[in-house]
Amino acid sequence: MDDTTKAAALEAEAIVERARKNAELEMKKAQSEIKTQIVDVSVALSEKLIEREIKEEDHHKLIDSFIEWCEKYNLNIVLNLHKAIGNYCDIKEEISLMDDPRLQKNFIKLWTDIERMLSHKPNIVFELLNEVRDVLPDLWNSLARRTIKALRKQNKDRKIIVGTICWNNVNCLEYQEIFDDENVIYTF
C-alpha cells in the first residue's frame, strides 16, 4: 500500500469515527429530549386531572404528541393502561374494576375509542392493563376476552399485550387464558 492509499485509509477511518461519535451524541440528545417530553406530557396530564379540566380532545392531543415524538426517534410504541379506576395497586378503592360492570364497560369503550383514534397507526401495540392486581383469574380473563373481542371488530391485526394477575406474576401464568388470536402477546 502506497503512502497516498494509507493516508486515504486513515482519513476514511477518521471520518467513520467522527460519524460514529456524532451519531452517539445525537442519540443521547434524542433520548434526553424524549424523556423530557414524556415527563412534560405526564405533568400536563396530571395537572389537568388534578384540576378536573381534562377533556377528550386534550387526551387525543397528548397521545398524538407522544406518538409523534416516538416516531421521530424511531421508537416502538406500546400504549398501556397503567392505572385504571378500580385497579390501582397503591390506592385503596371502594370498587374493583373486576366487580363493576359499569367500569368494565368503560374500560372496553376506552380501548375501542383508542383503536378508532389510532386505526391509521398499525404498529402501535396496546397493553390492555399493566400489572393487573391480585384478582380472581376468571374475572380478569373475562374482561380481557371481551376487550379483545371488541377490538377485533375494529382491527383484527392490532398487537395486544395481556399480562397475568398479581402484577404480571410469572407464578400466575397457569391461570392466564390463552386466546385463539395470533396477535395477542403475553407478558409476565
Short mmCIF file of N, CA and C in Angstrom, two decimals:
data_model
loop_
_atom_site.label_atom_id
_atom_site.label_comp_id
_atom_site.label_asym_id
_atom_site.label_seq_id
_atom_site.Cartn_x
_atom_site.Cartn_y
_atom_site.Cartn_z
N MET A 1 0.86 -1.17 0.00
CA MET A 1 0.00 0.00 0.00
C MET A 1 0.90 1.23 0.00
N ASP A 2 0.67 2.13 -0.97
CA ASP A 2 1.50 3.33 -1.04
C ASP A 2 1.04 4.37 -0.03
N ASP A 3 1.81 5.44 0.11
CA ASP A 3 1.52 6.48 1.10
C ASP A 3 0.17 7.16 0.86
N THR A 4 -0.19 7.37 -0.39
CA THR A 4 -1.46 8.02 -0.71
C THR A 4 -2.64 7.13 -0.27
N THR A 5 -2.53 5.84 -0.53
CA THR A 5 -3.59 4.90 -0.15
C THR A 5 -3.71 4.81 1.36
N LYS A 6 -2.53 4.79 2.05
CA LYS A 6 -2.54 4.74 3.52
C LYS A 6 -3.19 5.99 4.10
N ALA A 7 -2.85 7.14 3.54
CA ALA A 7 -3.42 8.41 4.02
C ALA A 7 -4.94 8.43 3.80
N ALA A 8 -5.37 7.95 2.63
CA ALA A 8 -6.80 7.92 2.34
C ALA A 8 -7.52 6.97 3.30
N ALA A 9 -6.89 5.82 3.59
CA ALA A 9 -7.49 4.86 4.52
C ALA A 9 -7.59 5.45 5.92
N LEU A 10 -6.53 6.14 6.36
CA LEU A 10 -6.56 6.78 7.68
C LEU A 10 -7.63 7.87 7.74
N GLU A 11 -7.74 8.65 6.66
CA GLU A 11 -8.76 9.70 6.60
C GLU A 11 -10.16 9.08 6.64
N ALA A 12 -10.36 7.99 5.93
CA ALA A 12 -11.66 7.31 5.92
C ALA A 12 -11.98 6.79 7.32
N GLU A 13 -11.00 6.22 8.01
CA GLU A 13 -11.22 5.74 9.38
C GLU A 13 -11.60 6.89 10.30
N ALA A 14 -10.91 8.02 10.12
CA ALA A 14 -11.20 9.19 10.96
C ALA A 14 -12.62 9.70 10.70
N ILE A 15 -13.03 9.70 9.44
CA ILE A 15 -14.39 10.15 9.09
C ILE A 15 -15.43 9.22 9.71
N VAL A 16 -15.20 7.91 9.62
CA VAL A 16 -16.12 6.93 10.20
C VAL A 16 -16.20 7.12 11.71
N GLU A 17 -15.06 7.32 12.37
CA GLU A 17 -15.04 7.51 13.82
C GLU A 17 -15.79 8.78 14.22
N ARG A 18 -15.60 9.88 13.48
CA ARG A 18 -16.32 11.13 13.77
C ARG A 18 -17.82 10.92 13.58
N ALA A 19 -18.20 10.21 12.53
CA ALA A 19 -19.62 9.94 12.27
C ALA A 19 -20.21 9.10 13.40
N ARG A 20 -19.47 8.10 13.87
CA ARG A 20 -19.94 7.26 14.97
C ARG A 20 -20.16 8.09 16.23
N LYS A 21 -19.17 8.95 16.54
CA LYS A 21 -19.28 9.80 17.73
C LYS A 21 -20.44 10.78 17.59
N ASN A 22 -20.60 11.35 16.41
CA ASN A 22 -21.73 12.27 16.19
C ASN A 22 -23.07 11.55 16.33
N ALA A 23 -23.13 10.33 15.83
CA ALA A 23 -24.36 9.54 15.95
C ALA A 23 -24.67 9.25 17.41
N GLU A 24 -23.64 8.89 18.19
CA GLU A 24 -23.83 8.64 19.63
C GLU A 24 -24.34 9.88 20.33
N LEU A 25 -23.74 11.04 20.01
CA LEU A 25 -24.18 12.31 20.61
C LEU A 25 -25.63 12.61 20.25
N GLU A 26 -25.97 12.45 18.98
CA GLU A 26 -27.35 12.70 18.55
C GLU A 26 -28.33 11.76 19.24
N MET A 27 -27.95 10.51 19.41
CA MET A 27 -28.81 9.54 20.09
C MET A 27 -29.01 9.95 21.55
N LYS A 28 -27.95 10.36 22.22
CA LYS A 28 -28.07 10.80 23.62
C LYS A 28 -28.97 12.03 23.71
N LYS A 29 -28.79 12.97 22.79
CA LYS A 29 -29.63 14.16 22.78
C LYS A 29 -31.09 13.79 22.54
N ALA A 30 -31.32 12.88 21.60
CA ALA A 30 -32.69 12.45 21.30
C ALA A 30 -33.32 11.76 22.50
N GLN A 31 -32.56 10.89 23.17
CA GLN A 31 -33.08 10.20 24.35
C GLN A 31 -33.41 11.20 25.45
N SER A 32 -32.54 12.17 25.64
CA SER A 32 -32.80 13.18 26.66
C SER A 32 -34.04 13.99 26.32
N GLU A 33 -34.16 14.36 25.04
CA GLU A 33 -35.31 15.15 24.62
C GLU A 33 -36.61 14.37 24.79
N ILE A 34 -36.60 13.10 24.40
CA ILE A 34 -37.84 12.31 24.51
C ILE A 34 -38.21 12.12 25.98
N LYS A 35 -37.23 11.91 26.86
CA LYS A 35 -37.53 11.77 28.28
C LYS A 35 -38.16 13.06 28.81
N THR A 36 -37.60 14.18 28.43
CA THR A 36 -38.14 15.47 28.87
C THR A 36 -39.56 15.65 28.36
N GLN A 37 -39.79 15.30 27.11
CA GLN A 37 -41.12 15.47 26.54
C GLN A 37 -42.13 14.52 27.18
N ILE A 38 -41.72 13.31 27.48
CA ILE A 38 -42.62 12.37 28.14
C ILE A 38 -42.99 12.90 29.53
N VAL A 39 -42.01 13.41 30.25
CA VAL A 39 -42.28 13.99 31.56
C VAL A 39 -43.23 15.18 31.41
N ASP A 40 -42.99 16.03 30.39
CA ASP A 40 -43.87 17.16 30.16
C ASP A 40 -45.31 16.72 29.92
N VAL A 41 -45.49 15.66 29.12
CA VAL A 41 -46.83 15.15 28.86
C VAL A 41 -47.45 14.64 30.16
N SER A 42 -46.68 13.89 30.94
CA SER A 42 -47.21 13.35 32.20
C SER A 42 -47.60 14.46 33.15
N VAL A 43 -46.75 15.48 33.25
CA VAL A 43 -47.04 16.60 34.15
C VAL A 43 -48.29 17.34 33.68
N ALA A 44 -48.35 17.61 32.38
CA ALA A 44 -49.52 18.32 31.85
C ALA A 44 -50.80 17.54 32.10
N LEU A 45 -50.76 16.25 31.86
CA LEU A 45 -51.93 15.41 32.08
C LEU A 45 -52.30 15.39 33.56
N SER A 46 -51.30 15.23 34.42
CA SER A 46 -51.56 15.20 35.87
C SER A 46 -52.18 16.50 36.35
N GLU A 47 -51.63 17.63 35.87
CA GLU A 47 -52.17 18.93 36.28
C GLU A 47 -53.64 19.06 35.86
N LYS A 48 -53.94 18.64 34.65
CA LYS A 48 -55.32 18.75 34.17
C LYS A 48 -56.24 17.81 34.96
N LEU A 49 -55.74 16.63 35.29
CA LEU A 49 -56.56 15.71 36.07
C LEU A 49 -56.83 16.27 37.46
N ILE A 50 -55.79 16.83 38.06
CA ILE A 50 -55.95 17.40 39.40
C ILE A 50 -56.96 18.54 39.37
N GLU A 51 -56.88 19.36 38.32
CA GLU A 51 -57.80 20.48 38.19
C GLU A 51 -59.17 20.06 37.65
N ARG A 52 -59.30 18.77 37.27
CA ARG A 52 -60.54 18.24 36.71
C ARG A 52 -60.94 18.99 35.44
N GLU A 53 -59.94 19.44 34.69
CA GLU A 53 -60.21 20.18 33.46
C GLU A 53 -59.93 19.34 32.21
N ILE A 54 -59.64 18.11 32.39
CA ILE A 54 -59.25 17.30 31.24
C ILE A 54 -60.44 17.05 30.32
N LYS A 55 -60.20 17.19 29.04
CA LYS A 55 -61.22 16.95 28.03
C LYS A 55 -60.70 15.88 27.09
N GLU A 56 -61.60 15.24 26.41
CA GLU A 56 -61.21 14.18 25.49
C GLU A 56 -60.22 14.68 24.45
N GLU A 57 -60.43 15.90 23.95
CA GLU A 57 -59.52 16.47 22.95
C GLU A 57 -58.10 16.60 23.51
N ASP A 58 -58.01 16.93 24.81
CA ASP A 58 -56.70 17.04 25.44
C ASP A 58 -55.99 15.69 25.48
N HIS A 59 -56.74 14.64 25.77
CA HIS A 59 -56.18 13.28 25.76
C HIS A 59 -55.62 12.98 24.38
N HIS A 60 -56.42 13.26 23.36
CA HIS A 60 -56.02 12.98 21.99
C HIS A 60 -54.76 13.75 21.62
N LYS A 61 -54.70 15.02 21.98
CA LYS A 61 -53.52 15.83 21.66
C LYS A 61 -52.28 15.29 22.36
N LEU A 62 -52.42 14.93 23.63
CA LEU A 62 -51.27 14.40 24.37
C LEU A 62 -50.79 13.09 23.77
N ILE A 63 -51.72 12.21 23.46
CA ILE A 63 -51.34 10.93 22.86
C ILE A 63 -50.71 11.15 21.49
N ASP A 64 -51.31 12.02 20.68
CA ASP A 64 -50.74 12.31 19.35
C ASP A 64 -49.33 12.88 19.46
N SER A 65 -49.12 13.78 20.41
CA SER A 65 -47.77 14.36 20.61
C SER A 65 -46.77 13.29 21.00
N PHE A 66 -47.18 12.43 21.91
CA PHE A 66 -46.30 11.35 22.35
C PHE A 66 -45.94 10.44 21.17
N ILE A 67 -46.92 10.10 20.37
CA ILE A 67 -46.68 9.23 19.21
C ILE A 67 -45.73 9.91 18.22
N GLU A 68 -45.93 11.20 17.98
CA GLU A 68 -45.04 11.94 17.07
C GLU A 68 -43.60 11.90 17.57
N TRP A 69 -43.40 12.10 18.88
CA TRP A 69 -42.04 12.08 19.41
C TRP A 69 -41.41 10.71 19.24
N CYS A 70 -42.17 9.67 19.53
CA CYS A 70 -41.65 8.31 19.39
C CYS A 70 -41.31 8.01 17.94
N GLU A 71 -42.18 8.41 17.04
CA GLU A 71 -41.92 8.16 15.61
C GLU A 71 -40.70 8.94 15.13
N LYS A 72 -40.54 10.15 15.64
CA LYS A 72 -39.39 10.98 15.26
C LYS A 72 -38.08 10.27 15.58
N TYR A 73 -38.05 9.54 16.68
CA TYR A 73 -36.83 8.86 17.11
C TYR A 73 -36.86 7.35 16.85
N ASN A 74 -37.79 6.93 15.99
CA ASN A 74 -37.91 5.51 15.60
C ASN A 74 -38.05 4.59 16.80
N LEU A 75 -38.86 5.01 17.77
CA LEU A 75 -39.12 4.18 18.94
C LEU A 75 -40.40 3.38 18.73
N ASN A 76 -40.38 2.13 19.14
CA ASN A 76 -41.60 1.33 19.11
C ASN A 76 -42.53 1.82 20.21
N ILE A 77 -43.81 1.71 19.98
CA ILE A 77 -44.78 2.26 20.92
C ILE A 77 -45.67 1.15 21.47
N VAL A 78 -45.72 1.07 22.80
CA VAL A 78 -46.69 0.23 23.49
C VAL A 78 -47.52 1.19 24.33
N LEU A 79 -48.78 1.28 23.98
CA LEU A 79 -49.70 2.14 24.73
C LEU A 79 -50.37 1.27 25.77
N ASN A 80 -50.10 1.57 27.04
CA ASN A 80 -50.70 0.72 28.08
C ASN A 80 -51.53 1.54 29.04
N LEU A 81 -52.46 0.85 29.65
CA LEU A 81 -53.26 1.44 30.70
C LEU A 81 -52.61 1.00 32.00
N HIS A 82 -51.85 1.90 32.59
CA HIS A 82 -51.08 1.54 33.78
C HIS A 82 -51.92 1.67 35.05
N LYS A 83 -52.76 2.65 35.06
CA LYS A 83 -53.63 2.86 36.22
C LYS A 83 -55.06 2.96 35.72
N ALA A 84 -55.87 2.05 36.13
CA ALA A 84 -57.28 2.09 35.75
C ALA A 84 -58.11 2.21 37.02
N ILE A 85 -59.16 2.98 36.94
CA ILE A 85 -60.04 3.11 38.09
C ILE A 85 -60.50 1.71 38.48
N GLY A 86 -60.33 1.39 39.73
CA GLY A 86 -60.71 0.07 40.22
C GLY A 86 -59.60 -0.96 40.13
N ASN A 87 -58.40 -0.52 39.71
CA ASN A 87 -57.27 -1.46 39.62
C ASN A 87 -55.98 -0.84 40.15
N TYR A 88 -56.07 0.23 40.90
CA TYR A 88 -54.86 0.83 41.47
C TYR A 88 -54.26 -0.12 42.49
N CYS A 89 -52.97 -0.28 42.42
CA CYS A 89 -52.32 -1.14 43.41
C CYS A 89 -51.86 -0.34 44.62
N ASP A 90 -51.78 0.97 44.48
CA ASP A 90 -51.23 1.79 45.55
C ASP A 90 -52.27 2.72 46.19
N ILE A 91 -53.51 2.59 45.77
CA ILE A 91 -54.59 3.41 46.32
C ILE A 91 -55.74 2.49 46.68
N LYS A 92 -56.16 2.55 47.93
CA LYS A 92 -57.30 1.72 48.34
C LYS A 92 -58.57 2.30 47.73
N GLU A 93 -59.32 1.42 47.07
CA GLU A 93 -60.54 1.86 46.40
C GLU A 93 -61.74 1.06 46.92
N GLU A 94 -62.87 1.70 46.89
CA GLU A 94 -64.10 1.07 47.35
C GLU A 94 -64.64 0.08 46.33
N ILE A 95 -64.29 0.27 45.07
CA ILE A 95 -64.87 -0.51 43.99
C ILE A 95 -63.75 -1.12 43.16
N SER A 96 -63.98 -2.31 42.65
CA SER A 96 -62.98 -3.00 41.84
C SER A 96 -63.41 -3.05 40.39
N LEU A 97 -62.48 -2.82 39.51
CA LEU A 97 -62.74 -2.93 38.07
C LEU A 97 -63.32 -4.30 37.73
N MET A 98 -62.82 -5.32 38.39
CA MET A 98 -63.25 -6.68 38.06
C MET A 98 -64.66 -7.00 38.56
N ASP A 99 -65.18 -6.17 39.46
CA ASP A 99 -66.51 -6.43 40.04
C ASP A 99 -67.60 -5.47 39.55
N ASP A 100 -67.22 -4.43 38.85
CA ASP A 100 -68.18 -3.40 38.50
C ASP A 100 -68.46 -3.39 36.99
N PRO A 101 -69.65 -3.81 36.57
CA PRO A 101 -69.98 -3.86 35.14
C PRO A 101 -69.84 -2.50 34.44
N ARG A 102 -70.16 -1.43 35.16
CA ARG A 102 -70.07 -0.08 34.56
C ARG A 102 -68.61 0.26 34.26
N LEU A 103 -67.71 -0.02 35.22
CA LEU A 103 -66.29 0.24 34.99
C LEU A 103 -65.75 -0.63 33.86
N GLN A 104 -66.22 -1.87 33.80
CA GLN A 104 -65.77 -2.77 32.73
C GLN A 104 -66.24 -2.26 31.36
N LYS A 105 -67.47 -1.80 31.29
CA LYS A 105 -68.00 -1.25 30.04
C LYS A 105 -67.15 -0.04 29.62
N ASN A 106 -66.82 0.83 30.57
CA ASN A 106 -65.98 2.00 30.27
C ASN A 106 -64.58 1.59 29.84
N PHE A 107 -64.04 0.55 30.46
CA PHE A 107 -62.71 0.03 30.13
C PHE A 107 -62.69 -0.42 28.66
N ILE A 108 -63.68 -1.21 28.28
CA ILE A 108 -63.76 -1.71 26.90
C ILE A 108 -63.97 -0.55 25.93
N LYS A 109 -64.82 0.38 26.30
CA LYS A 109 -65.08 1.55 25.44
C LYS A 109 -63.81 2.39 25.28
N LEU A 110 -63.05 2.55 26.34
CA LEU A 110 -61.80 3.31 26.25
C LEU A 110 -60.91 2.71 25.18
N TRP A 111 -60.74 1.38 25.23
CA TRP A 111 -59.85 0.73 24.25
C TRP A 111 -60.41 0.80 22.84
N THR A 112 -61.72 0.66 22.67
CA THR A 112 -62.27 0.75 21.31
C THR A 112 -62.19 2.19 20.80
N ASP A 113 -62.33 3.17 21.69
CA ASP A 113 -62.14 4.57 21.29
C ASP A 113 -60.69 4.82 20.87
N ILE A 114 -59.76 4.26 21.62
CA ILE A 114 -58.34 4.42 21.28
C ILE A 114 -58.06 3.76 19.93
N GLU A 115 -58.63 2.58 19.71
CA GLU A 115 -58.44 1.91 18.41
C GLU A 115 -58.98 2.77 17.28
N ARG A 116 -60.14 3.35 17.47
CA ARG A 116 -60.72 4.23 16.45
C ARG A 116 -59.77 5.40 16.18
N MET A 117 -59.25 5.96 17.24
CA MET A 117 -58.36 7.12 17.12
C MET A 117 -57.04 6.75 16.43
N LEU A 118 -56.55 5.53 16.67
CA LEU A 118 -55.23 5.14 16.17
C LEU A 118 -55.29 4.08 15.08
N SER A 119 -56.43 3.92 14.45
CA SER A 119 -56.57 2.86 13.44
C SER A 119 -55.58 3.05 12.29
N HIS A 120 -55.15 4.27 12.06
CA HIS A 120 -54.19 4.55 10.99
C HIS A 120 -52.73 4.32 11.43
N LYS A 121 -52.54 3.83 12.65
CA LYS A 121 -51.20 3.57 13.20
C LYS A 121 -51.11 2.09 13.57
N PRO A 122 -50.92 1.22 12.58
CA PRO A 122 -50.97 -0.23 12.85
C PRO A 122 -49.81 -0.77 13.68
N ASN A 123 -48.72 -0.03 13.80
CA ASN A 123 -47.56 -0.55 14.53
C ASN A 123 -47.61 -0.29 16.03
N ILE A 124 -48.60 0.45 16.48
CA ILE A 124 -48.73 0.70 17.92
C ILE A 124 -49.35 -0.53 18.57
N VAL A 125 -48.72 -0.96 19.65
CA VAL A 125 -49.18 -2.13 20.40
C VAL A 125 -49.99 -1.64 21.60
N PHE A 126 -51.07 -2.33 21.90
CA PHE A 126 -51.89 -2.00 23.06
C PHE A 126 -51.63 -3.00 24.17
N GLU A 127 -51.35 -2.50 25.37
CA GLU A 127 -51.32 -3.37 26.55
C GLU A 127 -52.56 -3.04 27.36
N LEU A 128 -53.48 -3.98 27.43
CA LEU A 128 -54.79 -3.70 28.00
C LEU A 128 -54.74 -3.15 29.42
N LEU A 129 -53.98 -3.80 30.27
CA LEU A 129 -53.90 -3.36 31.66
C LEU A 129 -52.57 -3.82 32.24
N ASN A 130 -51.72 -2.87 32.54
CA ASN A 130 -50.41 -3.19 33.07
C ASN A 130 -50.53 -3.55 34.55
N GLU A 131 -49.97 -4.69 34.89
CA GLU A 131 -49.92 -5.15 36.28
C GLU A 131 -51.31 -5.27 36.93
N VAL A 132 -52.05 -6.20 36.41
CA VAL A 132 -53.37 -6.49 36.98
C VAL A 132 -53.19 -6.91 38.44
N ARG A 133 -54.02 -6.40 39.30
CA ARG A 133 -53.91 -6.70 40.73
C ARG A 133 -54.15 -8.18 41.02
N ASP A 134 -54.11 -8.49 42.30
CA ASP A 134 -54.40 -9.84 42.78
C ASP A 134 -55.91 -10.03 42.78
N VAL A 135 -56.42 -10.50 41.65
CA VAL A 135 -57.86 -10.70 41.48
C VAL A 135 -58.11 -12.13 41.03
N LEU A 136 -59.35 -12.52 41.05
CA LEU A 136 -59.68 -13.87 40.57
C LEU A 136 -59.35 -13.95 39.08
N PRO A 137 -58.62 -14.98 38.67
CA PRO A 137 -58.21 -15.10 37.27
C PRO A 137 -59.38 -15.08 36.29
N ASP A 138 -60.48 -15.73 36.64
CA ASP A 138 -61.63 -15.77 35.73
C ASP A 138 -62.18 -14.37 35.44
N LEU A 139 -62.13 -13.50 36.45
CA LEU A 139 -62.64 -12.14 36.25
C LEU A 139 -61.77 -11.38 35.26
N TRP A 140 -60.44 -11.47 35.44
CA TRP A 140 -59.53 -10.78 34.52
C TRP A 140 -59.60 -11.41 33.12
N ASN A 141 -59.59 -12.72 33.05
CA ASN A 141 -59.65 -13.37 31.74
C ASN A 141 -60.92 -12.98 30.98
N SER A 142 -62.03 -12.88 31.69
CA SER A 142 -63.29 -12.49 31.07
C SER A 142 -63.22 -11.08 30.51
N LEU A 143 -62.70 -10.14 31.31
CA LEU A 143 -62.60 -8.75 30.85
C LEU A 143 -61.62 -8.65 29.67
N ALA A 144 -60.51 -9.33 29.76
CA ALA A 144 -59.54 -9.30 28.65
C ALA A 144 -60.18 -9.89 27.39
N ARG A 145 -60.87 -11.01 27.53
CA ARG A 145 -61.52 -11.66 26.39
C ARG A 145 -62.53 -10.72 25.73
N ARG A 146 -63.37 -10.08 26.53
CA ARG A 146 -64.39 -9.19 25.99
C ARG A 146 -63.76 -7.95 25.32
N THR A 147 -62.67 -7.47 25.91
CA THR A 147 -61.98 -6.31 25.33
C THR A 147 -61.34 -6.67 24.00
N ILE A 148 -60.67 -7.81 23.96
CA ILE A 148 -60.05 -8.27 22.71
C ILE A 148 -61.13 -8.47 21.64
N LYS A 149 -62.23 -9.08 22.01
CA LYS A 149 -63.33 -9.31 21.06
C LYS A 149 -63.83 -7.99 20.48
N ALA A 150 -64.00 -6.98 21.34
CA ALA A 150 -64.47 -5.67 20.88
C ALA A 150 -63.43 -5.02 19.96
N LEU A 151 -62.16 -5.14 20.31
CA LEU A 151 -61.11 -4.56 19.47
C LEU A 151 -61.02 -5.27 18.13
N ARG A 152 -61.24 -6.57 18.12
CA ARG A 152 -61.14 -7.35 16.88
C ARG A 152 -62.24 -6.98 15.88
N LYS A 153 -63.35 -6.45 16.37
CA LYS A 153 -64.40 -5.99 15.46
C LYS A 153 -63.91 -4.80 14.65
N GLN A 154 -62.94 -4.07 15.20
CA GLN A 154 -62.40 -2.90 14.53
C GLN A 154 -61.09 -3.19 13.80
N ASN A 155 -60.26 -4.06 14.38
CA ASN A 155 -58.93 -4.29 13.81
C ASN A 155 -58.47 -5.69 14.20
N LYS A 156 -58.44 -6.58 13.24
CA LYS A 156 -58.07 -7.98 13.54
C LYS A 156 -56.57 -8.16 13.69
N ASP A 157 -55.78 -7.15 13.28
CA ASP A 157 -54.32 -7.30 13.27
C ASP A 157 -53.58 -6.56 14.39
N ARG A 158 -54.27 -5.75 15.16
CA ARG A 158 -53.60 -4.98 16.22
C ARG A 158 -52.92 -5.93 17.19
N LYS A 159 -51.66 -5.68 17.50
CA LYS A 159 -50.96 -6.45 18.53
C LYS A 159 -51.48 -5.98 19.89
N ILE A 160 -51.83 -6.95 20.73
CA ILE A 160 -52.38 -6.65 22.06
C ILE A 160 -51.60 -7.46 23.09
N ILE A 161 -51.14 -6.76 24.12
CA ILE A 161 -50.42 -7.43 25.21
C ILE A 161 -51.38 -7.67 26.37
N VAL A 162 -51.32 -8.90 26.89
CA VAL A 162 -52.13 -9.28 28.04
C VAL A 162 -51.19 -9.87 29.09
N GLY A 163 -51.30 -9.36 30.31
CA GLY A 163 -50.48 -9.86 31.40
C GLY A 163 -51.28 -10.71 32.36
N THR A 164 -50.55 -11.38 33.22
CA THR A 164 -51.17 -12.24 34.22
C THR A 164 -51.63 -11.41 35.42
N ILE A 165 -52.39 -12.05 36.28
CA ILE A 165 -52.84 -11.40 37.51
C ILE A 165 -51.66 -11.28 38.48
N CYS A 166 -51.91 -10.68 39.61
CA CYS A 166 -50.90 -10.50 40.67
C CYS A 166 -49.68 -9.74 40.14
N TRP A 167 -49.97 -8.65 39.43
CA TRP A 167 -48.92 -7.76 38.94
C TRP A 167 -48.01 -8.45 37.92
N ASN A 168 -48.62 -9.21 37.02
CA ASN A 168 -47.90 -9.94 35.96
C ASN A 168 -46.94 -10.98 36.53
N ASN A 169 -47.35 -11.62 37.57
CA ASN A 169 -46.51 -12.59 38.27
C ASN A 169 -46.35 -13.86 37.45
N VAL A 170 -45.11 -14.28 37.25
CA VAL A 170 -44.83 -15.48 36.48
C VAL A 170 -45.50 -16.71 37.09
N ASN A 171 -45.65 -16.72 38.40
CA ASN A 171 -46.28 -17.86 39.08
C ASN A 171 -47.78 -17.95 38.81
N CYS A 172 -48.33 -16.95 38.15
CA CYS A 172 -49.76 -16.96 37.83
C CYS A 172 -50.03 -17.27 36.36
N LEU A 173 -48.98 -17.60 35.62
CA LEU A 173 -49.17 -17.92 34.20
C LEU A 173 -50.18 -19.03 33.98
N GLU A 174 -50.21 -19.99 34.89
CA GLU A 174 -51.12 -21.13 34.71
C GLU A 174 -52.58 -20.69 34.71
N TYR A 175 -52.87 -19.50 35.24
CA TYR A 175 -54.25 -19.02 35.30
C TYR A 175 -54.62 -18.14 34.10
N GLN A 176 -53.62 -17.76 33.31
CA GLN A 176 -53.87 -16.87 32.18
C GLN A 176 -54.52 -17.63 31.03
N GLU A 177 -55.65 -17.14 30.59
CA GLU A 177 -56.30 -17.74 29.43
C GLU A 177 -55.44 -17.48 28.20
N ILE A 178 -55.30 -18.49 27.36
CA ILE A 178 -54.60 -18.35 26.09
C ILE A 178 -55.68 -18.14 25.04
N PHE A 179 -55.66 -16.98 24.42
CA PHE A 179 -56.69 -16.61 23.46
C PHE A 179 -56.35 -17.16 22.08
N ASP A 180 -57.36 -17.54 21.34
CA ASP A 180 -57.17 -18.05 19.98
C ASP A 180 -56.98 -16.84 19.06
N ASP A 181 -55.80 -16.23 19.18
CA ASP A 181 -55.52 -14.98 18.48
C ASP A 181 -54.01 -14.84 18.36
N GLU A 182 -53.51 -14.93 17.14
CA GLU A 182 -52.06 -14.88 16.94
C GLU A 182 -51.46 -13.51 17.19
N ASN A 183 -52.29 -12.50 17.35
CA ASN A 183 -51.79 -11.15 17.60
C ASN A 183 -51.87 -10.73 19.08
N VAL A 184 -52.10 -11.70 19.95
CA VAL A 184 -52.04 -11.44 21.39
C VAL A 184 -50.67 -11.87 21.88
N ILE A 185 -50.05 -10.98 22.64
CA ILE A 185 -48.72 -11.22 23.21
C ILE A 185 -48.90 -11.30 24.72
N TYR A 186 -48.26 -12.25 25.35
CA TYR A 186 -48.41 -12.43 26.79
C TYR A 186 -47.18 -11.91 27.52
N THR A 187 -47.43 -11.28 28.66
CA THR A 187 -46.32 -10.74 29.45
C THR A 187 -46.46 -11.19 30.89
N PHE A 188 -45.33 -11.27 31.55
CA PHE A 188 -45.31 -11.66 32.96
C PHE A 188 -44.09 -11.07 33.61
#
